[in-house]
XYZ file of C-alpha atoms in Angstrom:
574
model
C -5.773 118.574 42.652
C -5.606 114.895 43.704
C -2.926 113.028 44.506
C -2.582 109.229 45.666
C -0.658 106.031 47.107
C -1.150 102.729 45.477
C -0.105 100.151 47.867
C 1.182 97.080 46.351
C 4.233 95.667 48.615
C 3.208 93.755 51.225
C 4.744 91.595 54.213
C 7.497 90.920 51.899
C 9.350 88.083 53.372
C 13.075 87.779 53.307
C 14.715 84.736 52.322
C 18.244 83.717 52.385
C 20.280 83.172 49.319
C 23.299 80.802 48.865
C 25.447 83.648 49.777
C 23.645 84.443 53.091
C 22.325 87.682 52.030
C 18.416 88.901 52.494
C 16.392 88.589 48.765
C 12.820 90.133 48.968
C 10.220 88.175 47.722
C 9.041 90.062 44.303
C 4.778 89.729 44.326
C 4.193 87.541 40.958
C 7.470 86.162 41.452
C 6.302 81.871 41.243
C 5.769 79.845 44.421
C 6.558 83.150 46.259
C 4.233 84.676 48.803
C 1.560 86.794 47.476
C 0.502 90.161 48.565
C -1.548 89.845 51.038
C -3.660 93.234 50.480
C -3.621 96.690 48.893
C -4.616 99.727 49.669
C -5.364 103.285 47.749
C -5.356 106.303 49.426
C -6.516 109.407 47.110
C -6.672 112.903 48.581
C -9.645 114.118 46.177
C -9.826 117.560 47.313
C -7.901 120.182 49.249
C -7.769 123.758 49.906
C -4.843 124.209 51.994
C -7.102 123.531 55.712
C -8.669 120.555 54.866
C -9.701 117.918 52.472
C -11.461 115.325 51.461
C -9.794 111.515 50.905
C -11.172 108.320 49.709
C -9.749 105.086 50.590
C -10.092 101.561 48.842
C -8.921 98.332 50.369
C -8.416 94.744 48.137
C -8.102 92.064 49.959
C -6.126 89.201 48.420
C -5.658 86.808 51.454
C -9.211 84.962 52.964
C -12.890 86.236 52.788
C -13.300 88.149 55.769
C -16.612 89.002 57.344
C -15.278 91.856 58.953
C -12.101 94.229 59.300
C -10.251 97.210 59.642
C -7.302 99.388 58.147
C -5.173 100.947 60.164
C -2.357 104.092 59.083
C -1.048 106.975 60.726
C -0.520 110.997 59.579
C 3.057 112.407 59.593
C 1.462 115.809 60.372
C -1.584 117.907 61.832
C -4.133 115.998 60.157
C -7.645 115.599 62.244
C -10.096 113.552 60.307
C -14.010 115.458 61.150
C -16.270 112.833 59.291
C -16.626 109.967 57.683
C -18.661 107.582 55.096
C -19.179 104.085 54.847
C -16.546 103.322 57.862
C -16.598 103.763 61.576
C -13.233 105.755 61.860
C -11.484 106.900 65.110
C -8.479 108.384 65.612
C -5.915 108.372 68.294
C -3.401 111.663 68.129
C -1.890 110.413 64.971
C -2.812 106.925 64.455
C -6.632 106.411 62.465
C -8.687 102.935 62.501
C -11.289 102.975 59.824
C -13.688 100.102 60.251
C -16.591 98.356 58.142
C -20.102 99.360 58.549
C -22.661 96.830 59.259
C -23.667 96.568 55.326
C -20.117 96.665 53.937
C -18.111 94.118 56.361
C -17.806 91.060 53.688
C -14.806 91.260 51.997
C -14.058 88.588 49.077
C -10.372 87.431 48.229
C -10.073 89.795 45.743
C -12.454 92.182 46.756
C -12.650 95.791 47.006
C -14.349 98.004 49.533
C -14.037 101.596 49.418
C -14.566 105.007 51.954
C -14.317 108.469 52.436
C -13.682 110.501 54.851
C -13.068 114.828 55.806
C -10.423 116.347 57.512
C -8.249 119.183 58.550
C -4.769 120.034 58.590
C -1.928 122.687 59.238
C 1.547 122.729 57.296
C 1.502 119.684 55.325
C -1.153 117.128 54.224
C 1.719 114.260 53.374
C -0.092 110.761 52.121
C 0.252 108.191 55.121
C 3.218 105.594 53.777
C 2.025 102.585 55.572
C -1.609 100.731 56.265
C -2.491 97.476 57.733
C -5.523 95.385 57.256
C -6.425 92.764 60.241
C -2.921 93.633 61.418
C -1.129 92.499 57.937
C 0.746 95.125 56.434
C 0.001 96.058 53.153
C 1.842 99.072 52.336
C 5.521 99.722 53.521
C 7.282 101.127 50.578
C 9.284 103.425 52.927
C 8.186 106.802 50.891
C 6.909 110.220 51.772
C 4.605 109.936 48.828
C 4.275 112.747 46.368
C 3.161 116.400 47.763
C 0.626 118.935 46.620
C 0.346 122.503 47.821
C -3.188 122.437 47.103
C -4.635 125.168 45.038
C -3.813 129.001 45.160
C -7.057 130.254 45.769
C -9.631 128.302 47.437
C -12.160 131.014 47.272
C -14.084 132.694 50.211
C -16.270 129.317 50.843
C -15.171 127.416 53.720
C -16.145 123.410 53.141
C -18.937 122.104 54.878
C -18.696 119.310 56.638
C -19.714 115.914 55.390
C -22.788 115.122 57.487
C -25.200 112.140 57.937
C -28.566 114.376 57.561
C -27.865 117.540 55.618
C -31.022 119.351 57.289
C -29.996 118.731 60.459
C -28.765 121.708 62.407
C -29.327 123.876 59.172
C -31.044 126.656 58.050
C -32.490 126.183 54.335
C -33.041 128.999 52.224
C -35.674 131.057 51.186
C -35.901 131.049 47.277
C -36.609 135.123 47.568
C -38.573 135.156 43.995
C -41.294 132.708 45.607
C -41.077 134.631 49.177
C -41.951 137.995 47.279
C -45.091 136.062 45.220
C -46.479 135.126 48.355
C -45.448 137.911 50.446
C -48.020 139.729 48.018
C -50.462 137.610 48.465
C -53.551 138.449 51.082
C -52.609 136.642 54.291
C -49.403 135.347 52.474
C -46.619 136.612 54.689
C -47.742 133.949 56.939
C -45.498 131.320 55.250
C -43.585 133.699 52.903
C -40.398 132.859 54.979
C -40.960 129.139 54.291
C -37.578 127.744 52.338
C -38.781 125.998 48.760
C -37.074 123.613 46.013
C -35.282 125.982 43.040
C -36.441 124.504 39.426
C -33.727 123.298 37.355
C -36.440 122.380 34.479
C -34.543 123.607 31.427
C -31.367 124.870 29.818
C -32.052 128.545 30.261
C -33.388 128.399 33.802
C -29.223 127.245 34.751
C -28.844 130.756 33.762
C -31.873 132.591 34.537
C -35.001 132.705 31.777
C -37.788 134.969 31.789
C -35.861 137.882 34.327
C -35.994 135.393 37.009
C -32.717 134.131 38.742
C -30.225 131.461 37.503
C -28.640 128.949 39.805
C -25.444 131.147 40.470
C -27.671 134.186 41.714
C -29.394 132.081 43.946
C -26.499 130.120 45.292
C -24.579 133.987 45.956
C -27.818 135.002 47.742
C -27.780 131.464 50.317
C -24.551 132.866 50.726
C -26.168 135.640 51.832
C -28.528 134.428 54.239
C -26.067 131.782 55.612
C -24.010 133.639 57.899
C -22.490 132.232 60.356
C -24.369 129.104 60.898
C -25.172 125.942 58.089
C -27.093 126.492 55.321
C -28.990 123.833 52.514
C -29.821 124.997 49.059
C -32.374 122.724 47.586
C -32.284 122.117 43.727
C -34.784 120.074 41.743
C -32.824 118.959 38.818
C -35.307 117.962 35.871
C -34.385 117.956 32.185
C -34.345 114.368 31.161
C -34.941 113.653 27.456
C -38.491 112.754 26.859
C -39.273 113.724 30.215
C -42.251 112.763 32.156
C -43.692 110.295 29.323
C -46.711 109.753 30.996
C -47.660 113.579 31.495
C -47.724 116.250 28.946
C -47.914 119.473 30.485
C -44.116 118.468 31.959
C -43.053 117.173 28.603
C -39.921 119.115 28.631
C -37.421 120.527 25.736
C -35.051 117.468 24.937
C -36.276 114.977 22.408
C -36.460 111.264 23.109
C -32.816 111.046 21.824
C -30.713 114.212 23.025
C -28.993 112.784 25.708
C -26.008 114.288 24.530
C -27.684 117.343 24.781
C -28.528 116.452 28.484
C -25.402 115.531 29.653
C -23.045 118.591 27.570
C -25.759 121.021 28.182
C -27.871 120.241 31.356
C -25.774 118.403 34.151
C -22.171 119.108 33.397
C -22.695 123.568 33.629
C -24.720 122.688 36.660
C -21.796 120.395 38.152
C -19.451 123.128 36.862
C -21.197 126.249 39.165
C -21.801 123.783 42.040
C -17.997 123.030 42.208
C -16.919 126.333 42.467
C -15.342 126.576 45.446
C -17.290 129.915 46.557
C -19.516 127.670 47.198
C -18.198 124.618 48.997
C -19.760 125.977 52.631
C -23.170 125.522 51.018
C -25.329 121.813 51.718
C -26.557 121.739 48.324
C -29.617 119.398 48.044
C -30.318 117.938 44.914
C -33.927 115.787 43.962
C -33.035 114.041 40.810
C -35.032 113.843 37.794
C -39.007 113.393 39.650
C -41.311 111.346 37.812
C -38.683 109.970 35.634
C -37.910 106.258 36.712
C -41.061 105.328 38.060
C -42.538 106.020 35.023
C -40.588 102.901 33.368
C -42.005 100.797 36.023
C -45.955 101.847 35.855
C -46.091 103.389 32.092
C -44.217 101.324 29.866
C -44.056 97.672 28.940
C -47.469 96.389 27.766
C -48.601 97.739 31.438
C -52.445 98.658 31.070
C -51.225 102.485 32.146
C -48.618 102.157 29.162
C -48.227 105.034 26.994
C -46.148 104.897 23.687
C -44.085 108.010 25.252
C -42.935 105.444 28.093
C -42.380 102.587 26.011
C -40.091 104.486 23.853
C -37.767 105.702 27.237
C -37.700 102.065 28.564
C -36.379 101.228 25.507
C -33.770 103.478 24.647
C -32.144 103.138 28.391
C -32.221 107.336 28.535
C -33.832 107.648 31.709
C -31.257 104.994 33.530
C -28.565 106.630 31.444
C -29.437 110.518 32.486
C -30.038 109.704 36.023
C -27.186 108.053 36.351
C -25.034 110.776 34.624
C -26.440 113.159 36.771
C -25.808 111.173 40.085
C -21.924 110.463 39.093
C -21.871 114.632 37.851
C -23.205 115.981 40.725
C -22.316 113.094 43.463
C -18.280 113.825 42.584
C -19.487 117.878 44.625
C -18.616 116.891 47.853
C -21.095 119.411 49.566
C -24.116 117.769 46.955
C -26.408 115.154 48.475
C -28.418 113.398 45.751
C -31.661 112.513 46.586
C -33.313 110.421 43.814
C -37.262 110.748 42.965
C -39.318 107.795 44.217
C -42.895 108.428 43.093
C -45.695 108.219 46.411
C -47.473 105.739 47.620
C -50.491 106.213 45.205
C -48.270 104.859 42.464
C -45.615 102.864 43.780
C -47.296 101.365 46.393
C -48.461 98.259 45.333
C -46.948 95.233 45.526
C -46.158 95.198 41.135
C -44.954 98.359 41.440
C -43.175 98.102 45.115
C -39.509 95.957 44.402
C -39.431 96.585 40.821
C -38.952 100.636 41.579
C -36.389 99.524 43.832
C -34.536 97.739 41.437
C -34.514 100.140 38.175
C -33.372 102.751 40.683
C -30.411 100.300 41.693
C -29.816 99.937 38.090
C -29.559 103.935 37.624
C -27.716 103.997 40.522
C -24.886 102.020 38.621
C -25.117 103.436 35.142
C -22.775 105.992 33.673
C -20.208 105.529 35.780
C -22.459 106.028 39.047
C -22.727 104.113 42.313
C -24.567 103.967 45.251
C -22.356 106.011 47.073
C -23.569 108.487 44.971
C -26.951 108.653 46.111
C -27.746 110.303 49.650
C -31.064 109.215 49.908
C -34.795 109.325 48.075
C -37.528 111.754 48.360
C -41.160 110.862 47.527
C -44.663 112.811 47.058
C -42.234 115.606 44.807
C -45.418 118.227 44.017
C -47.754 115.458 44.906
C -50.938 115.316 46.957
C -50.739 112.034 48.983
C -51.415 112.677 52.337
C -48.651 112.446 55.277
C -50.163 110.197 57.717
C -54.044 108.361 57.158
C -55.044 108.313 60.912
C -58.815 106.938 60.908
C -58.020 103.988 58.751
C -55.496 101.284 58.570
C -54.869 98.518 56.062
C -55.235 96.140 58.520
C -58.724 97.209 59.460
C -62.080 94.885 58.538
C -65.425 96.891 57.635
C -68.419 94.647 56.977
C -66.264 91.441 56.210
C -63.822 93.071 53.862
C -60.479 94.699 54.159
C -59.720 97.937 54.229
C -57.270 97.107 50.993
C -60.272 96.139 49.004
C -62.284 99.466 49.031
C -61.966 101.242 45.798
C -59.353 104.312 47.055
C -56.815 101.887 48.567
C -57.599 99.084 45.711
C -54.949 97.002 47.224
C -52.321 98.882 47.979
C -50.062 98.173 51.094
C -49.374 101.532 51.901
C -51.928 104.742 53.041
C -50.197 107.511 53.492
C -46.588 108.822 52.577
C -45.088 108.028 56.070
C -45.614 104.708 56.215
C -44.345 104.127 52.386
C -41.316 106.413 52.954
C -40.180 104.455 55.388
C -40.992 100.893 54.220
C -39.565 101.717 50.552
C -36.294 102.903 52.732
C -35.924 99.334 53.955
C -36.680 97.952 50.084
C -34.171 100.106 48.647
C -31.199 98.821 51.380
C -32.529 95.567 50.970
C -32.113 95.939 46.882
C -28.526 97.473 47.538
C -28.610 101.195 48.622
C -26.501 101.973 51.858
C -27.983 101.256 55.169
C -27.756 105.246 55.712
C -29.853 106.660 52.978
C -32.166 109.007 54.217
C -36.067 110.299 53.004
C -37.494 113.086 52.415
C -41.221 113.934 52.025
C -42.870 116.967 50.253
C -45.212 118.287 52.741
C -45.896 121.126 50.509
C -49.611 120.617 49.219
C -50.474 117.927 51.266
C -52.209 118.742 54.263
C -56.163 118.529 53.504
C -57.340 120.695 56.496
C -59.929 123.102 56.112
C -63.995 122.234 56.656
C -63.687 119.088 54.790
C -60.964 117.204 56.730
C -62.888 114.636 58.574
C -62.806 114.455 62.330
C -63.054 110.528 62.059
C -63.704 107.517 60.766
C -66.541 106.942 57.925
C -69.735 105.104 58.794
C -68.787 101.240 59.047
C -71.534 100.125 56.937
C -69.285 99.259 53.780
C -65.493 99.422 53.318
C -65.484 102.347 50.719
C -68.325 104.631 53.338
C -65.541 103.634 56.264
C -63.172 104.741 54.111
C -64.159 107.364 51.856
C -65.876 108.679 55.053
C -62.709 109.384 56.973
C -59.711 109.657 54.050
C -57.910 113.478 55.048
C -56.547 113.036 50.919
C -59.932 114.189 49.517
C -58.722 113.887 46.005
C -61.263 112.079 43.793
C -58.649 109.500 43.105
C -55.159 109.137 44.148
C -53.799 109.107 40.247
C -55.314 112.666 40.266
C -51.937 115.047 39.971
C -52.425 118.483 38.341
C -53.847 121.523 40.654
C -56.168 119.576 42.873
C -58.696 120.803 43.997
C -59.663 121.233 47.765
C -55.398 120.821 49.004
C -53.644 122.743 51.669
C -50.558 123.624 52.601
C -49.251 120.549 55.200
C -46.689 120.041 57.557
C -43.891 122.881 57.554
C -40.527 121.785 56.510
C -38.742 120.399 59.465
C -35.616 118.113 59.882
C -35.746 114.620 61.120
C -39.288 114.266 62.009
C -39.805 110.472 61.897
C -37.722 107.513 61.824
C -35.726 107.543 58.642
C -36.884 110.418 57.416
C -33.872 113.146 56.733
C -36.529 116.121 56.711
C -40.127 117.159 55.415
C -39.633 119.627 52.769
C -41.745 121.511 50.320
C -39.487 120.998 47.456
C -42.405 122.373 44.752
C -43.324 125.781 45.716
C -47.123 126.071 46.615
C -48.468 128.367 44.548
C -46.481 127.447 41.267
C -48.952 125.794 39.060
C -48.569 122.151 37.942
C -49.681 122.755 34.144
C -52.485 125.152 32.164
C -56.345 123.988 32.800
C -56.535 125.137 28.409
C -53.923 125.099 25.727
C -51.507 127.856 26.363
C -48.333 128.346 23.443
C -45.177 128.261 24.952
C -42.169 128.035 24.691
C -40.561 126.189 27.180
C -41.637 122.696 25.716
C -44.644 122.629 28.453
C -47.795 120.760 26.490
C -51.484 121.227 26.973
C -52.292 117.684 29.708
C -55.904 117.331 29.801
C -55.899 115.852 33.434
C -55.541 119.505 34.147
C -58.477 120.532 32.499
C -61.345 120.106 34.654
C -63.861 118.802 32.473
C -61.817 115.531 32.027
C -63.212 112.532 32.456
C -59.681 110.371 32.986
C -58.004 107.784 31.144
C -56.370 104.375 32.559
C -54.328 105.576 35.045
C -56.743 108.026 37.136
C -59.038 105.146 36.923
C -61.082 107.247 34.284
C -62.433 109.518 36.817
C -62.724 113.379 36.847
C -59.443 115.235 37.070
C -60.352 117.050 39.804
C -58.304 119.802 38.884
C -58.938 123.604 39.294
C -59.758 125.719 36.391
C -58.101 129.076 35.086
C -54.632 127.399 35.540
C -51.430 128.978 34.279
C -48.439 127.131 32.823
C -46.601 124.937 34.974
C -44.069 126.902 37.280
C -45.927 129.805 36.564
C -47.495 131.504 39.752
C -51.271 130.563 40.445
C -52.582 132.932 43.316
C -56.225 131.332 43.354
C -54.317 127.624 44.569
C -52.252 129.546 46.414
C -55.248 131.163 48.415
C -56.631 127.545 48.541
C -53.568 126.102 49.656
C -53.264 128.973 52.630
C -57.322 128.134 53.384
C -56.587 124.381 53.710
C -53.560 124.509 55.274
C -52.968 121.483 57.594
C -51.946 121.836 60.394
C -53.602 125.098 59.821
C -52.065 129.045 59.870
């Protein structure tokens, strides 16, 4: 239940009337003093311990550059964490001020935050706030109460936390732990934690005997104990998903996002808000493939595809994602983490800033905003290799730049790391908070085994220098579906590199990425030829071979001969 102060009195002076007596100044009232600022507290969530509140502040004297709101709790009330403000508190008295991306304030303006807390007794709303020292709120009440809800279930909140993985266990989807548990050599990484597949209606519930989100969410439970615990969901329904791809086509039409929102997002929303599970840091990756796909597929693009054209038109891919992030981001134990494509597609300069700004614009559709997104994960069930150490982009072979051999082809960026952490700085630059976090999937990306080169390539051309000491051996980097030669790569592990919230294998290794032949289904999951084998490529592989393996399964479905590959390949190795 929420409740909430509106602050609208303000420094009201007092003026003498003919009579002698004290008249306060009425805000509006003409030539009278105007309120100098306002301030709403809402208490958005509380079960009976603790709670969550979000704060906004309008300022309606000068611009400032900087400031700070100041209030004090009536009762027990210990604020734990906070977002977008630095607050401290002082026995009963709380400062909450701007972060270094959110000090400008407007006349007029509006900033908001959030913040966690606990209590005993009473949670009363605080009855007065300054800004810079003005008062904006003294209207002398207790403001309403709320005893909070009868039963707040057996899940004890979470706390609010800069990097969800961080001091956390993350847990072990047990249906992918058995499949490679019964694999030869398997129980090596069996205990490995993996994304959960959100990729249709029936899998909220459980399709095909296999579990639905609230079984797995009861079994984290499980394995949490006493400690922290992140549940990581891939969310992926979109209409017209994954335009460019058709063995990840999907079950919504072009049109149904109706369907999407009634159908998809808002039963997820509903389980994850149960407060059973409120202890839980749920992760969610948002739609993967989706939005990059209007940049590089659509729009008279030479990659193009009539699939794309007709999402970038319609608006559903902005309008889903951004459903989802307002859905979802309202869970305060949900960190959204939106797809961003890998370097081998986004990494070029076209592609780069343009990325950044459709996600912006997602990030503000539907009722969304950027406060709803936690951060941005890239190389979801991709290939592209963590970290290129025998080449640079800076490097000169034979007179010509490492950027002009045929894999890079002009791309800025390598290897995931460095574009992870360079597209973090685009997307604060384009508007995202300073804060966001990435995460990389280090699932089938490691490229050990006899073929991982032990250094550079022969310096007697750019592509031999190059080709010669690459780790991704894929026969291009547009190459997607099973490929062949991969290996496991880094394990998941939190904070590993500067800006980077965790390395994660979000797609299960082993789970194929689409059937090598035409397979009926259904689950909406088309025949793609880039993974058949004999393919030959189109436009956006740079019509080269596939390089995919053969005998593939549907996509999801388990594919023991990868998984054996991935195991054999595994970098660093078992």
């Amino acid at each position: 239940m929420s409740r909430s102060r509106t602050a609208v009195l303000a420094a009201l002076a007092l003026v003498a009337g003919a009579s002698g007596t004290a008249l306060a100044v009425v805000p509006g009232d003409s030539g009278l003093a105007a309120v100098p600022c306002s301030v709403d507290y809402k208490v958005q969530n509380d079960w009976g311990s603790g709670f969550t509140a979000a704060v906004t502040i309008t300022n309606n004297s000068a611009a400032k550059s900087s400031w700070a709101v100041k209030w004090a709790y009536a009762g027990s009330q210990k604020i734990t964490n906070a977002w977008n403000a630095k607050v401290t508190q002082s026995g009963t008295a709380v400062t909450a001020a701007n972060e270094t991306y959110n000090g400008s304030l407007a006349t007029g303006g509006s900033v908001s935050f959030g913040f966690q807390g606990t209590y005993s007794g009473s949670n009363a709303v605080p009855i007065a706030f300054t800004l810079d020292g003005v008062t904006c709120n003294v209207d002398g009440g207790t403001g309403p109460t709320d005893p909070g809800p009868t039963d707040p279930g057996p899940g004890t909140p979470s706390t609010r936390v800069d990097n969800p993985y961080a001091g956390a266990k993350v847990y072990v989807n047990p249906e992918w732990s058995a499949n490679a548990a019964a694999e030869p050599g398997g129980s090596r990484v069996s205990n490995q934690p993996t994304g959960i597949w959100l990729d249709r209606i029936a899998a909220i519930n459980g399709a095909g005997g296999r579990m639905g989100l609230r079984a797995h969410l009861d079994a984290a439970l499980a394995q949490k104990g006493s400690g922290e615990e992140v549940v990581q969901l891939v969310v992926y329904d979109l209409p017209g998903r994954d335009c460019s791809a058709l063995a990840s086509n999907g079950e919504l039409g072009p049109t149904e996002i109706d369907k999407y929102k009634t159908q998809f997002i808002d039963p997820i929303a509903a389980i994850l808000s149960d407060s059973k599970y409120a202890g839980l840091r749920i992760v969610t990756t948002v739609e993967i493939d989706s939005l990059p796909n209007l940049v590089t597929n659509a729009g008279g693009t030479p990659t193009a595809t009539p699939a794309c054209d007709v999402m970038k038109a319609n608006g559903n891919y902005i309008k889903g994602v951004g459903y989802a992030l307002k859905k979802l981001g309202a869970v305060p134990n949900v960190y959204n983490y939106i797809d961003a494509g890998h370097h081998g597609w986004l990494g070029w300069d076209d592609n780069f800033a343009p990325s950044a700004q459709i996600m912006f614009q997602a990030a503000n559709a539907e009722g969304a905003t950027v406060d709803d997104v936690h951060g941005f994960i890239t190389n979801t069930a991709n290939y592209s290799a963590l970290k290129e150490n025998n080449f640079t982009i800076n490097d000169q072979v034979a007179g010509k730049s490492v950027r002009e051999s045929k894999w890079v082809d002009w791309n800025r960026y390598t290897d995931e790391l460095s574009y992870a952490q360079a597209f973090r700085n685009q997307l604060v630059t384009t508007g995202f908070r300073s804060n966001i976090g990435m995460l990389i999937d280090t699932s089938r990306n490691g490229w050990g085994g006899s073929a991982r080169p032990a250094g550079p390539g022969a310096t007697t051309s750019v592509d031999t220098y190059v080709n010669g000491g690459r780790y991704d051996r894929r026969i291009h980097v547009g190459n997607w579906c099973n490929q062949a030669g991969a290996g496991l790569g880094e394990r998941p592990k939190a904070a590993p590199a500067a800006g980077i919230d965790a390395y994660v294998w979000m797609k299960p290794p082993g789970e194929s990425d689409g059937a090598s032949s035409v397979i009926p289904n259904d689950e909406g999951k088309g025949f793609d030829r880039m993974c058949d084998p004999t393919y030959t490529g189109n436009a956006r592989n740079g019509n080269s071979m596939s390089g995919a393996l053969g005998n593939a399964p549907l996509a999801g479905r388990w594919f023991s001969a990868q998984f054996q590959q991935l195991m054999q390949n595994a970098y660093p190795a078992l």
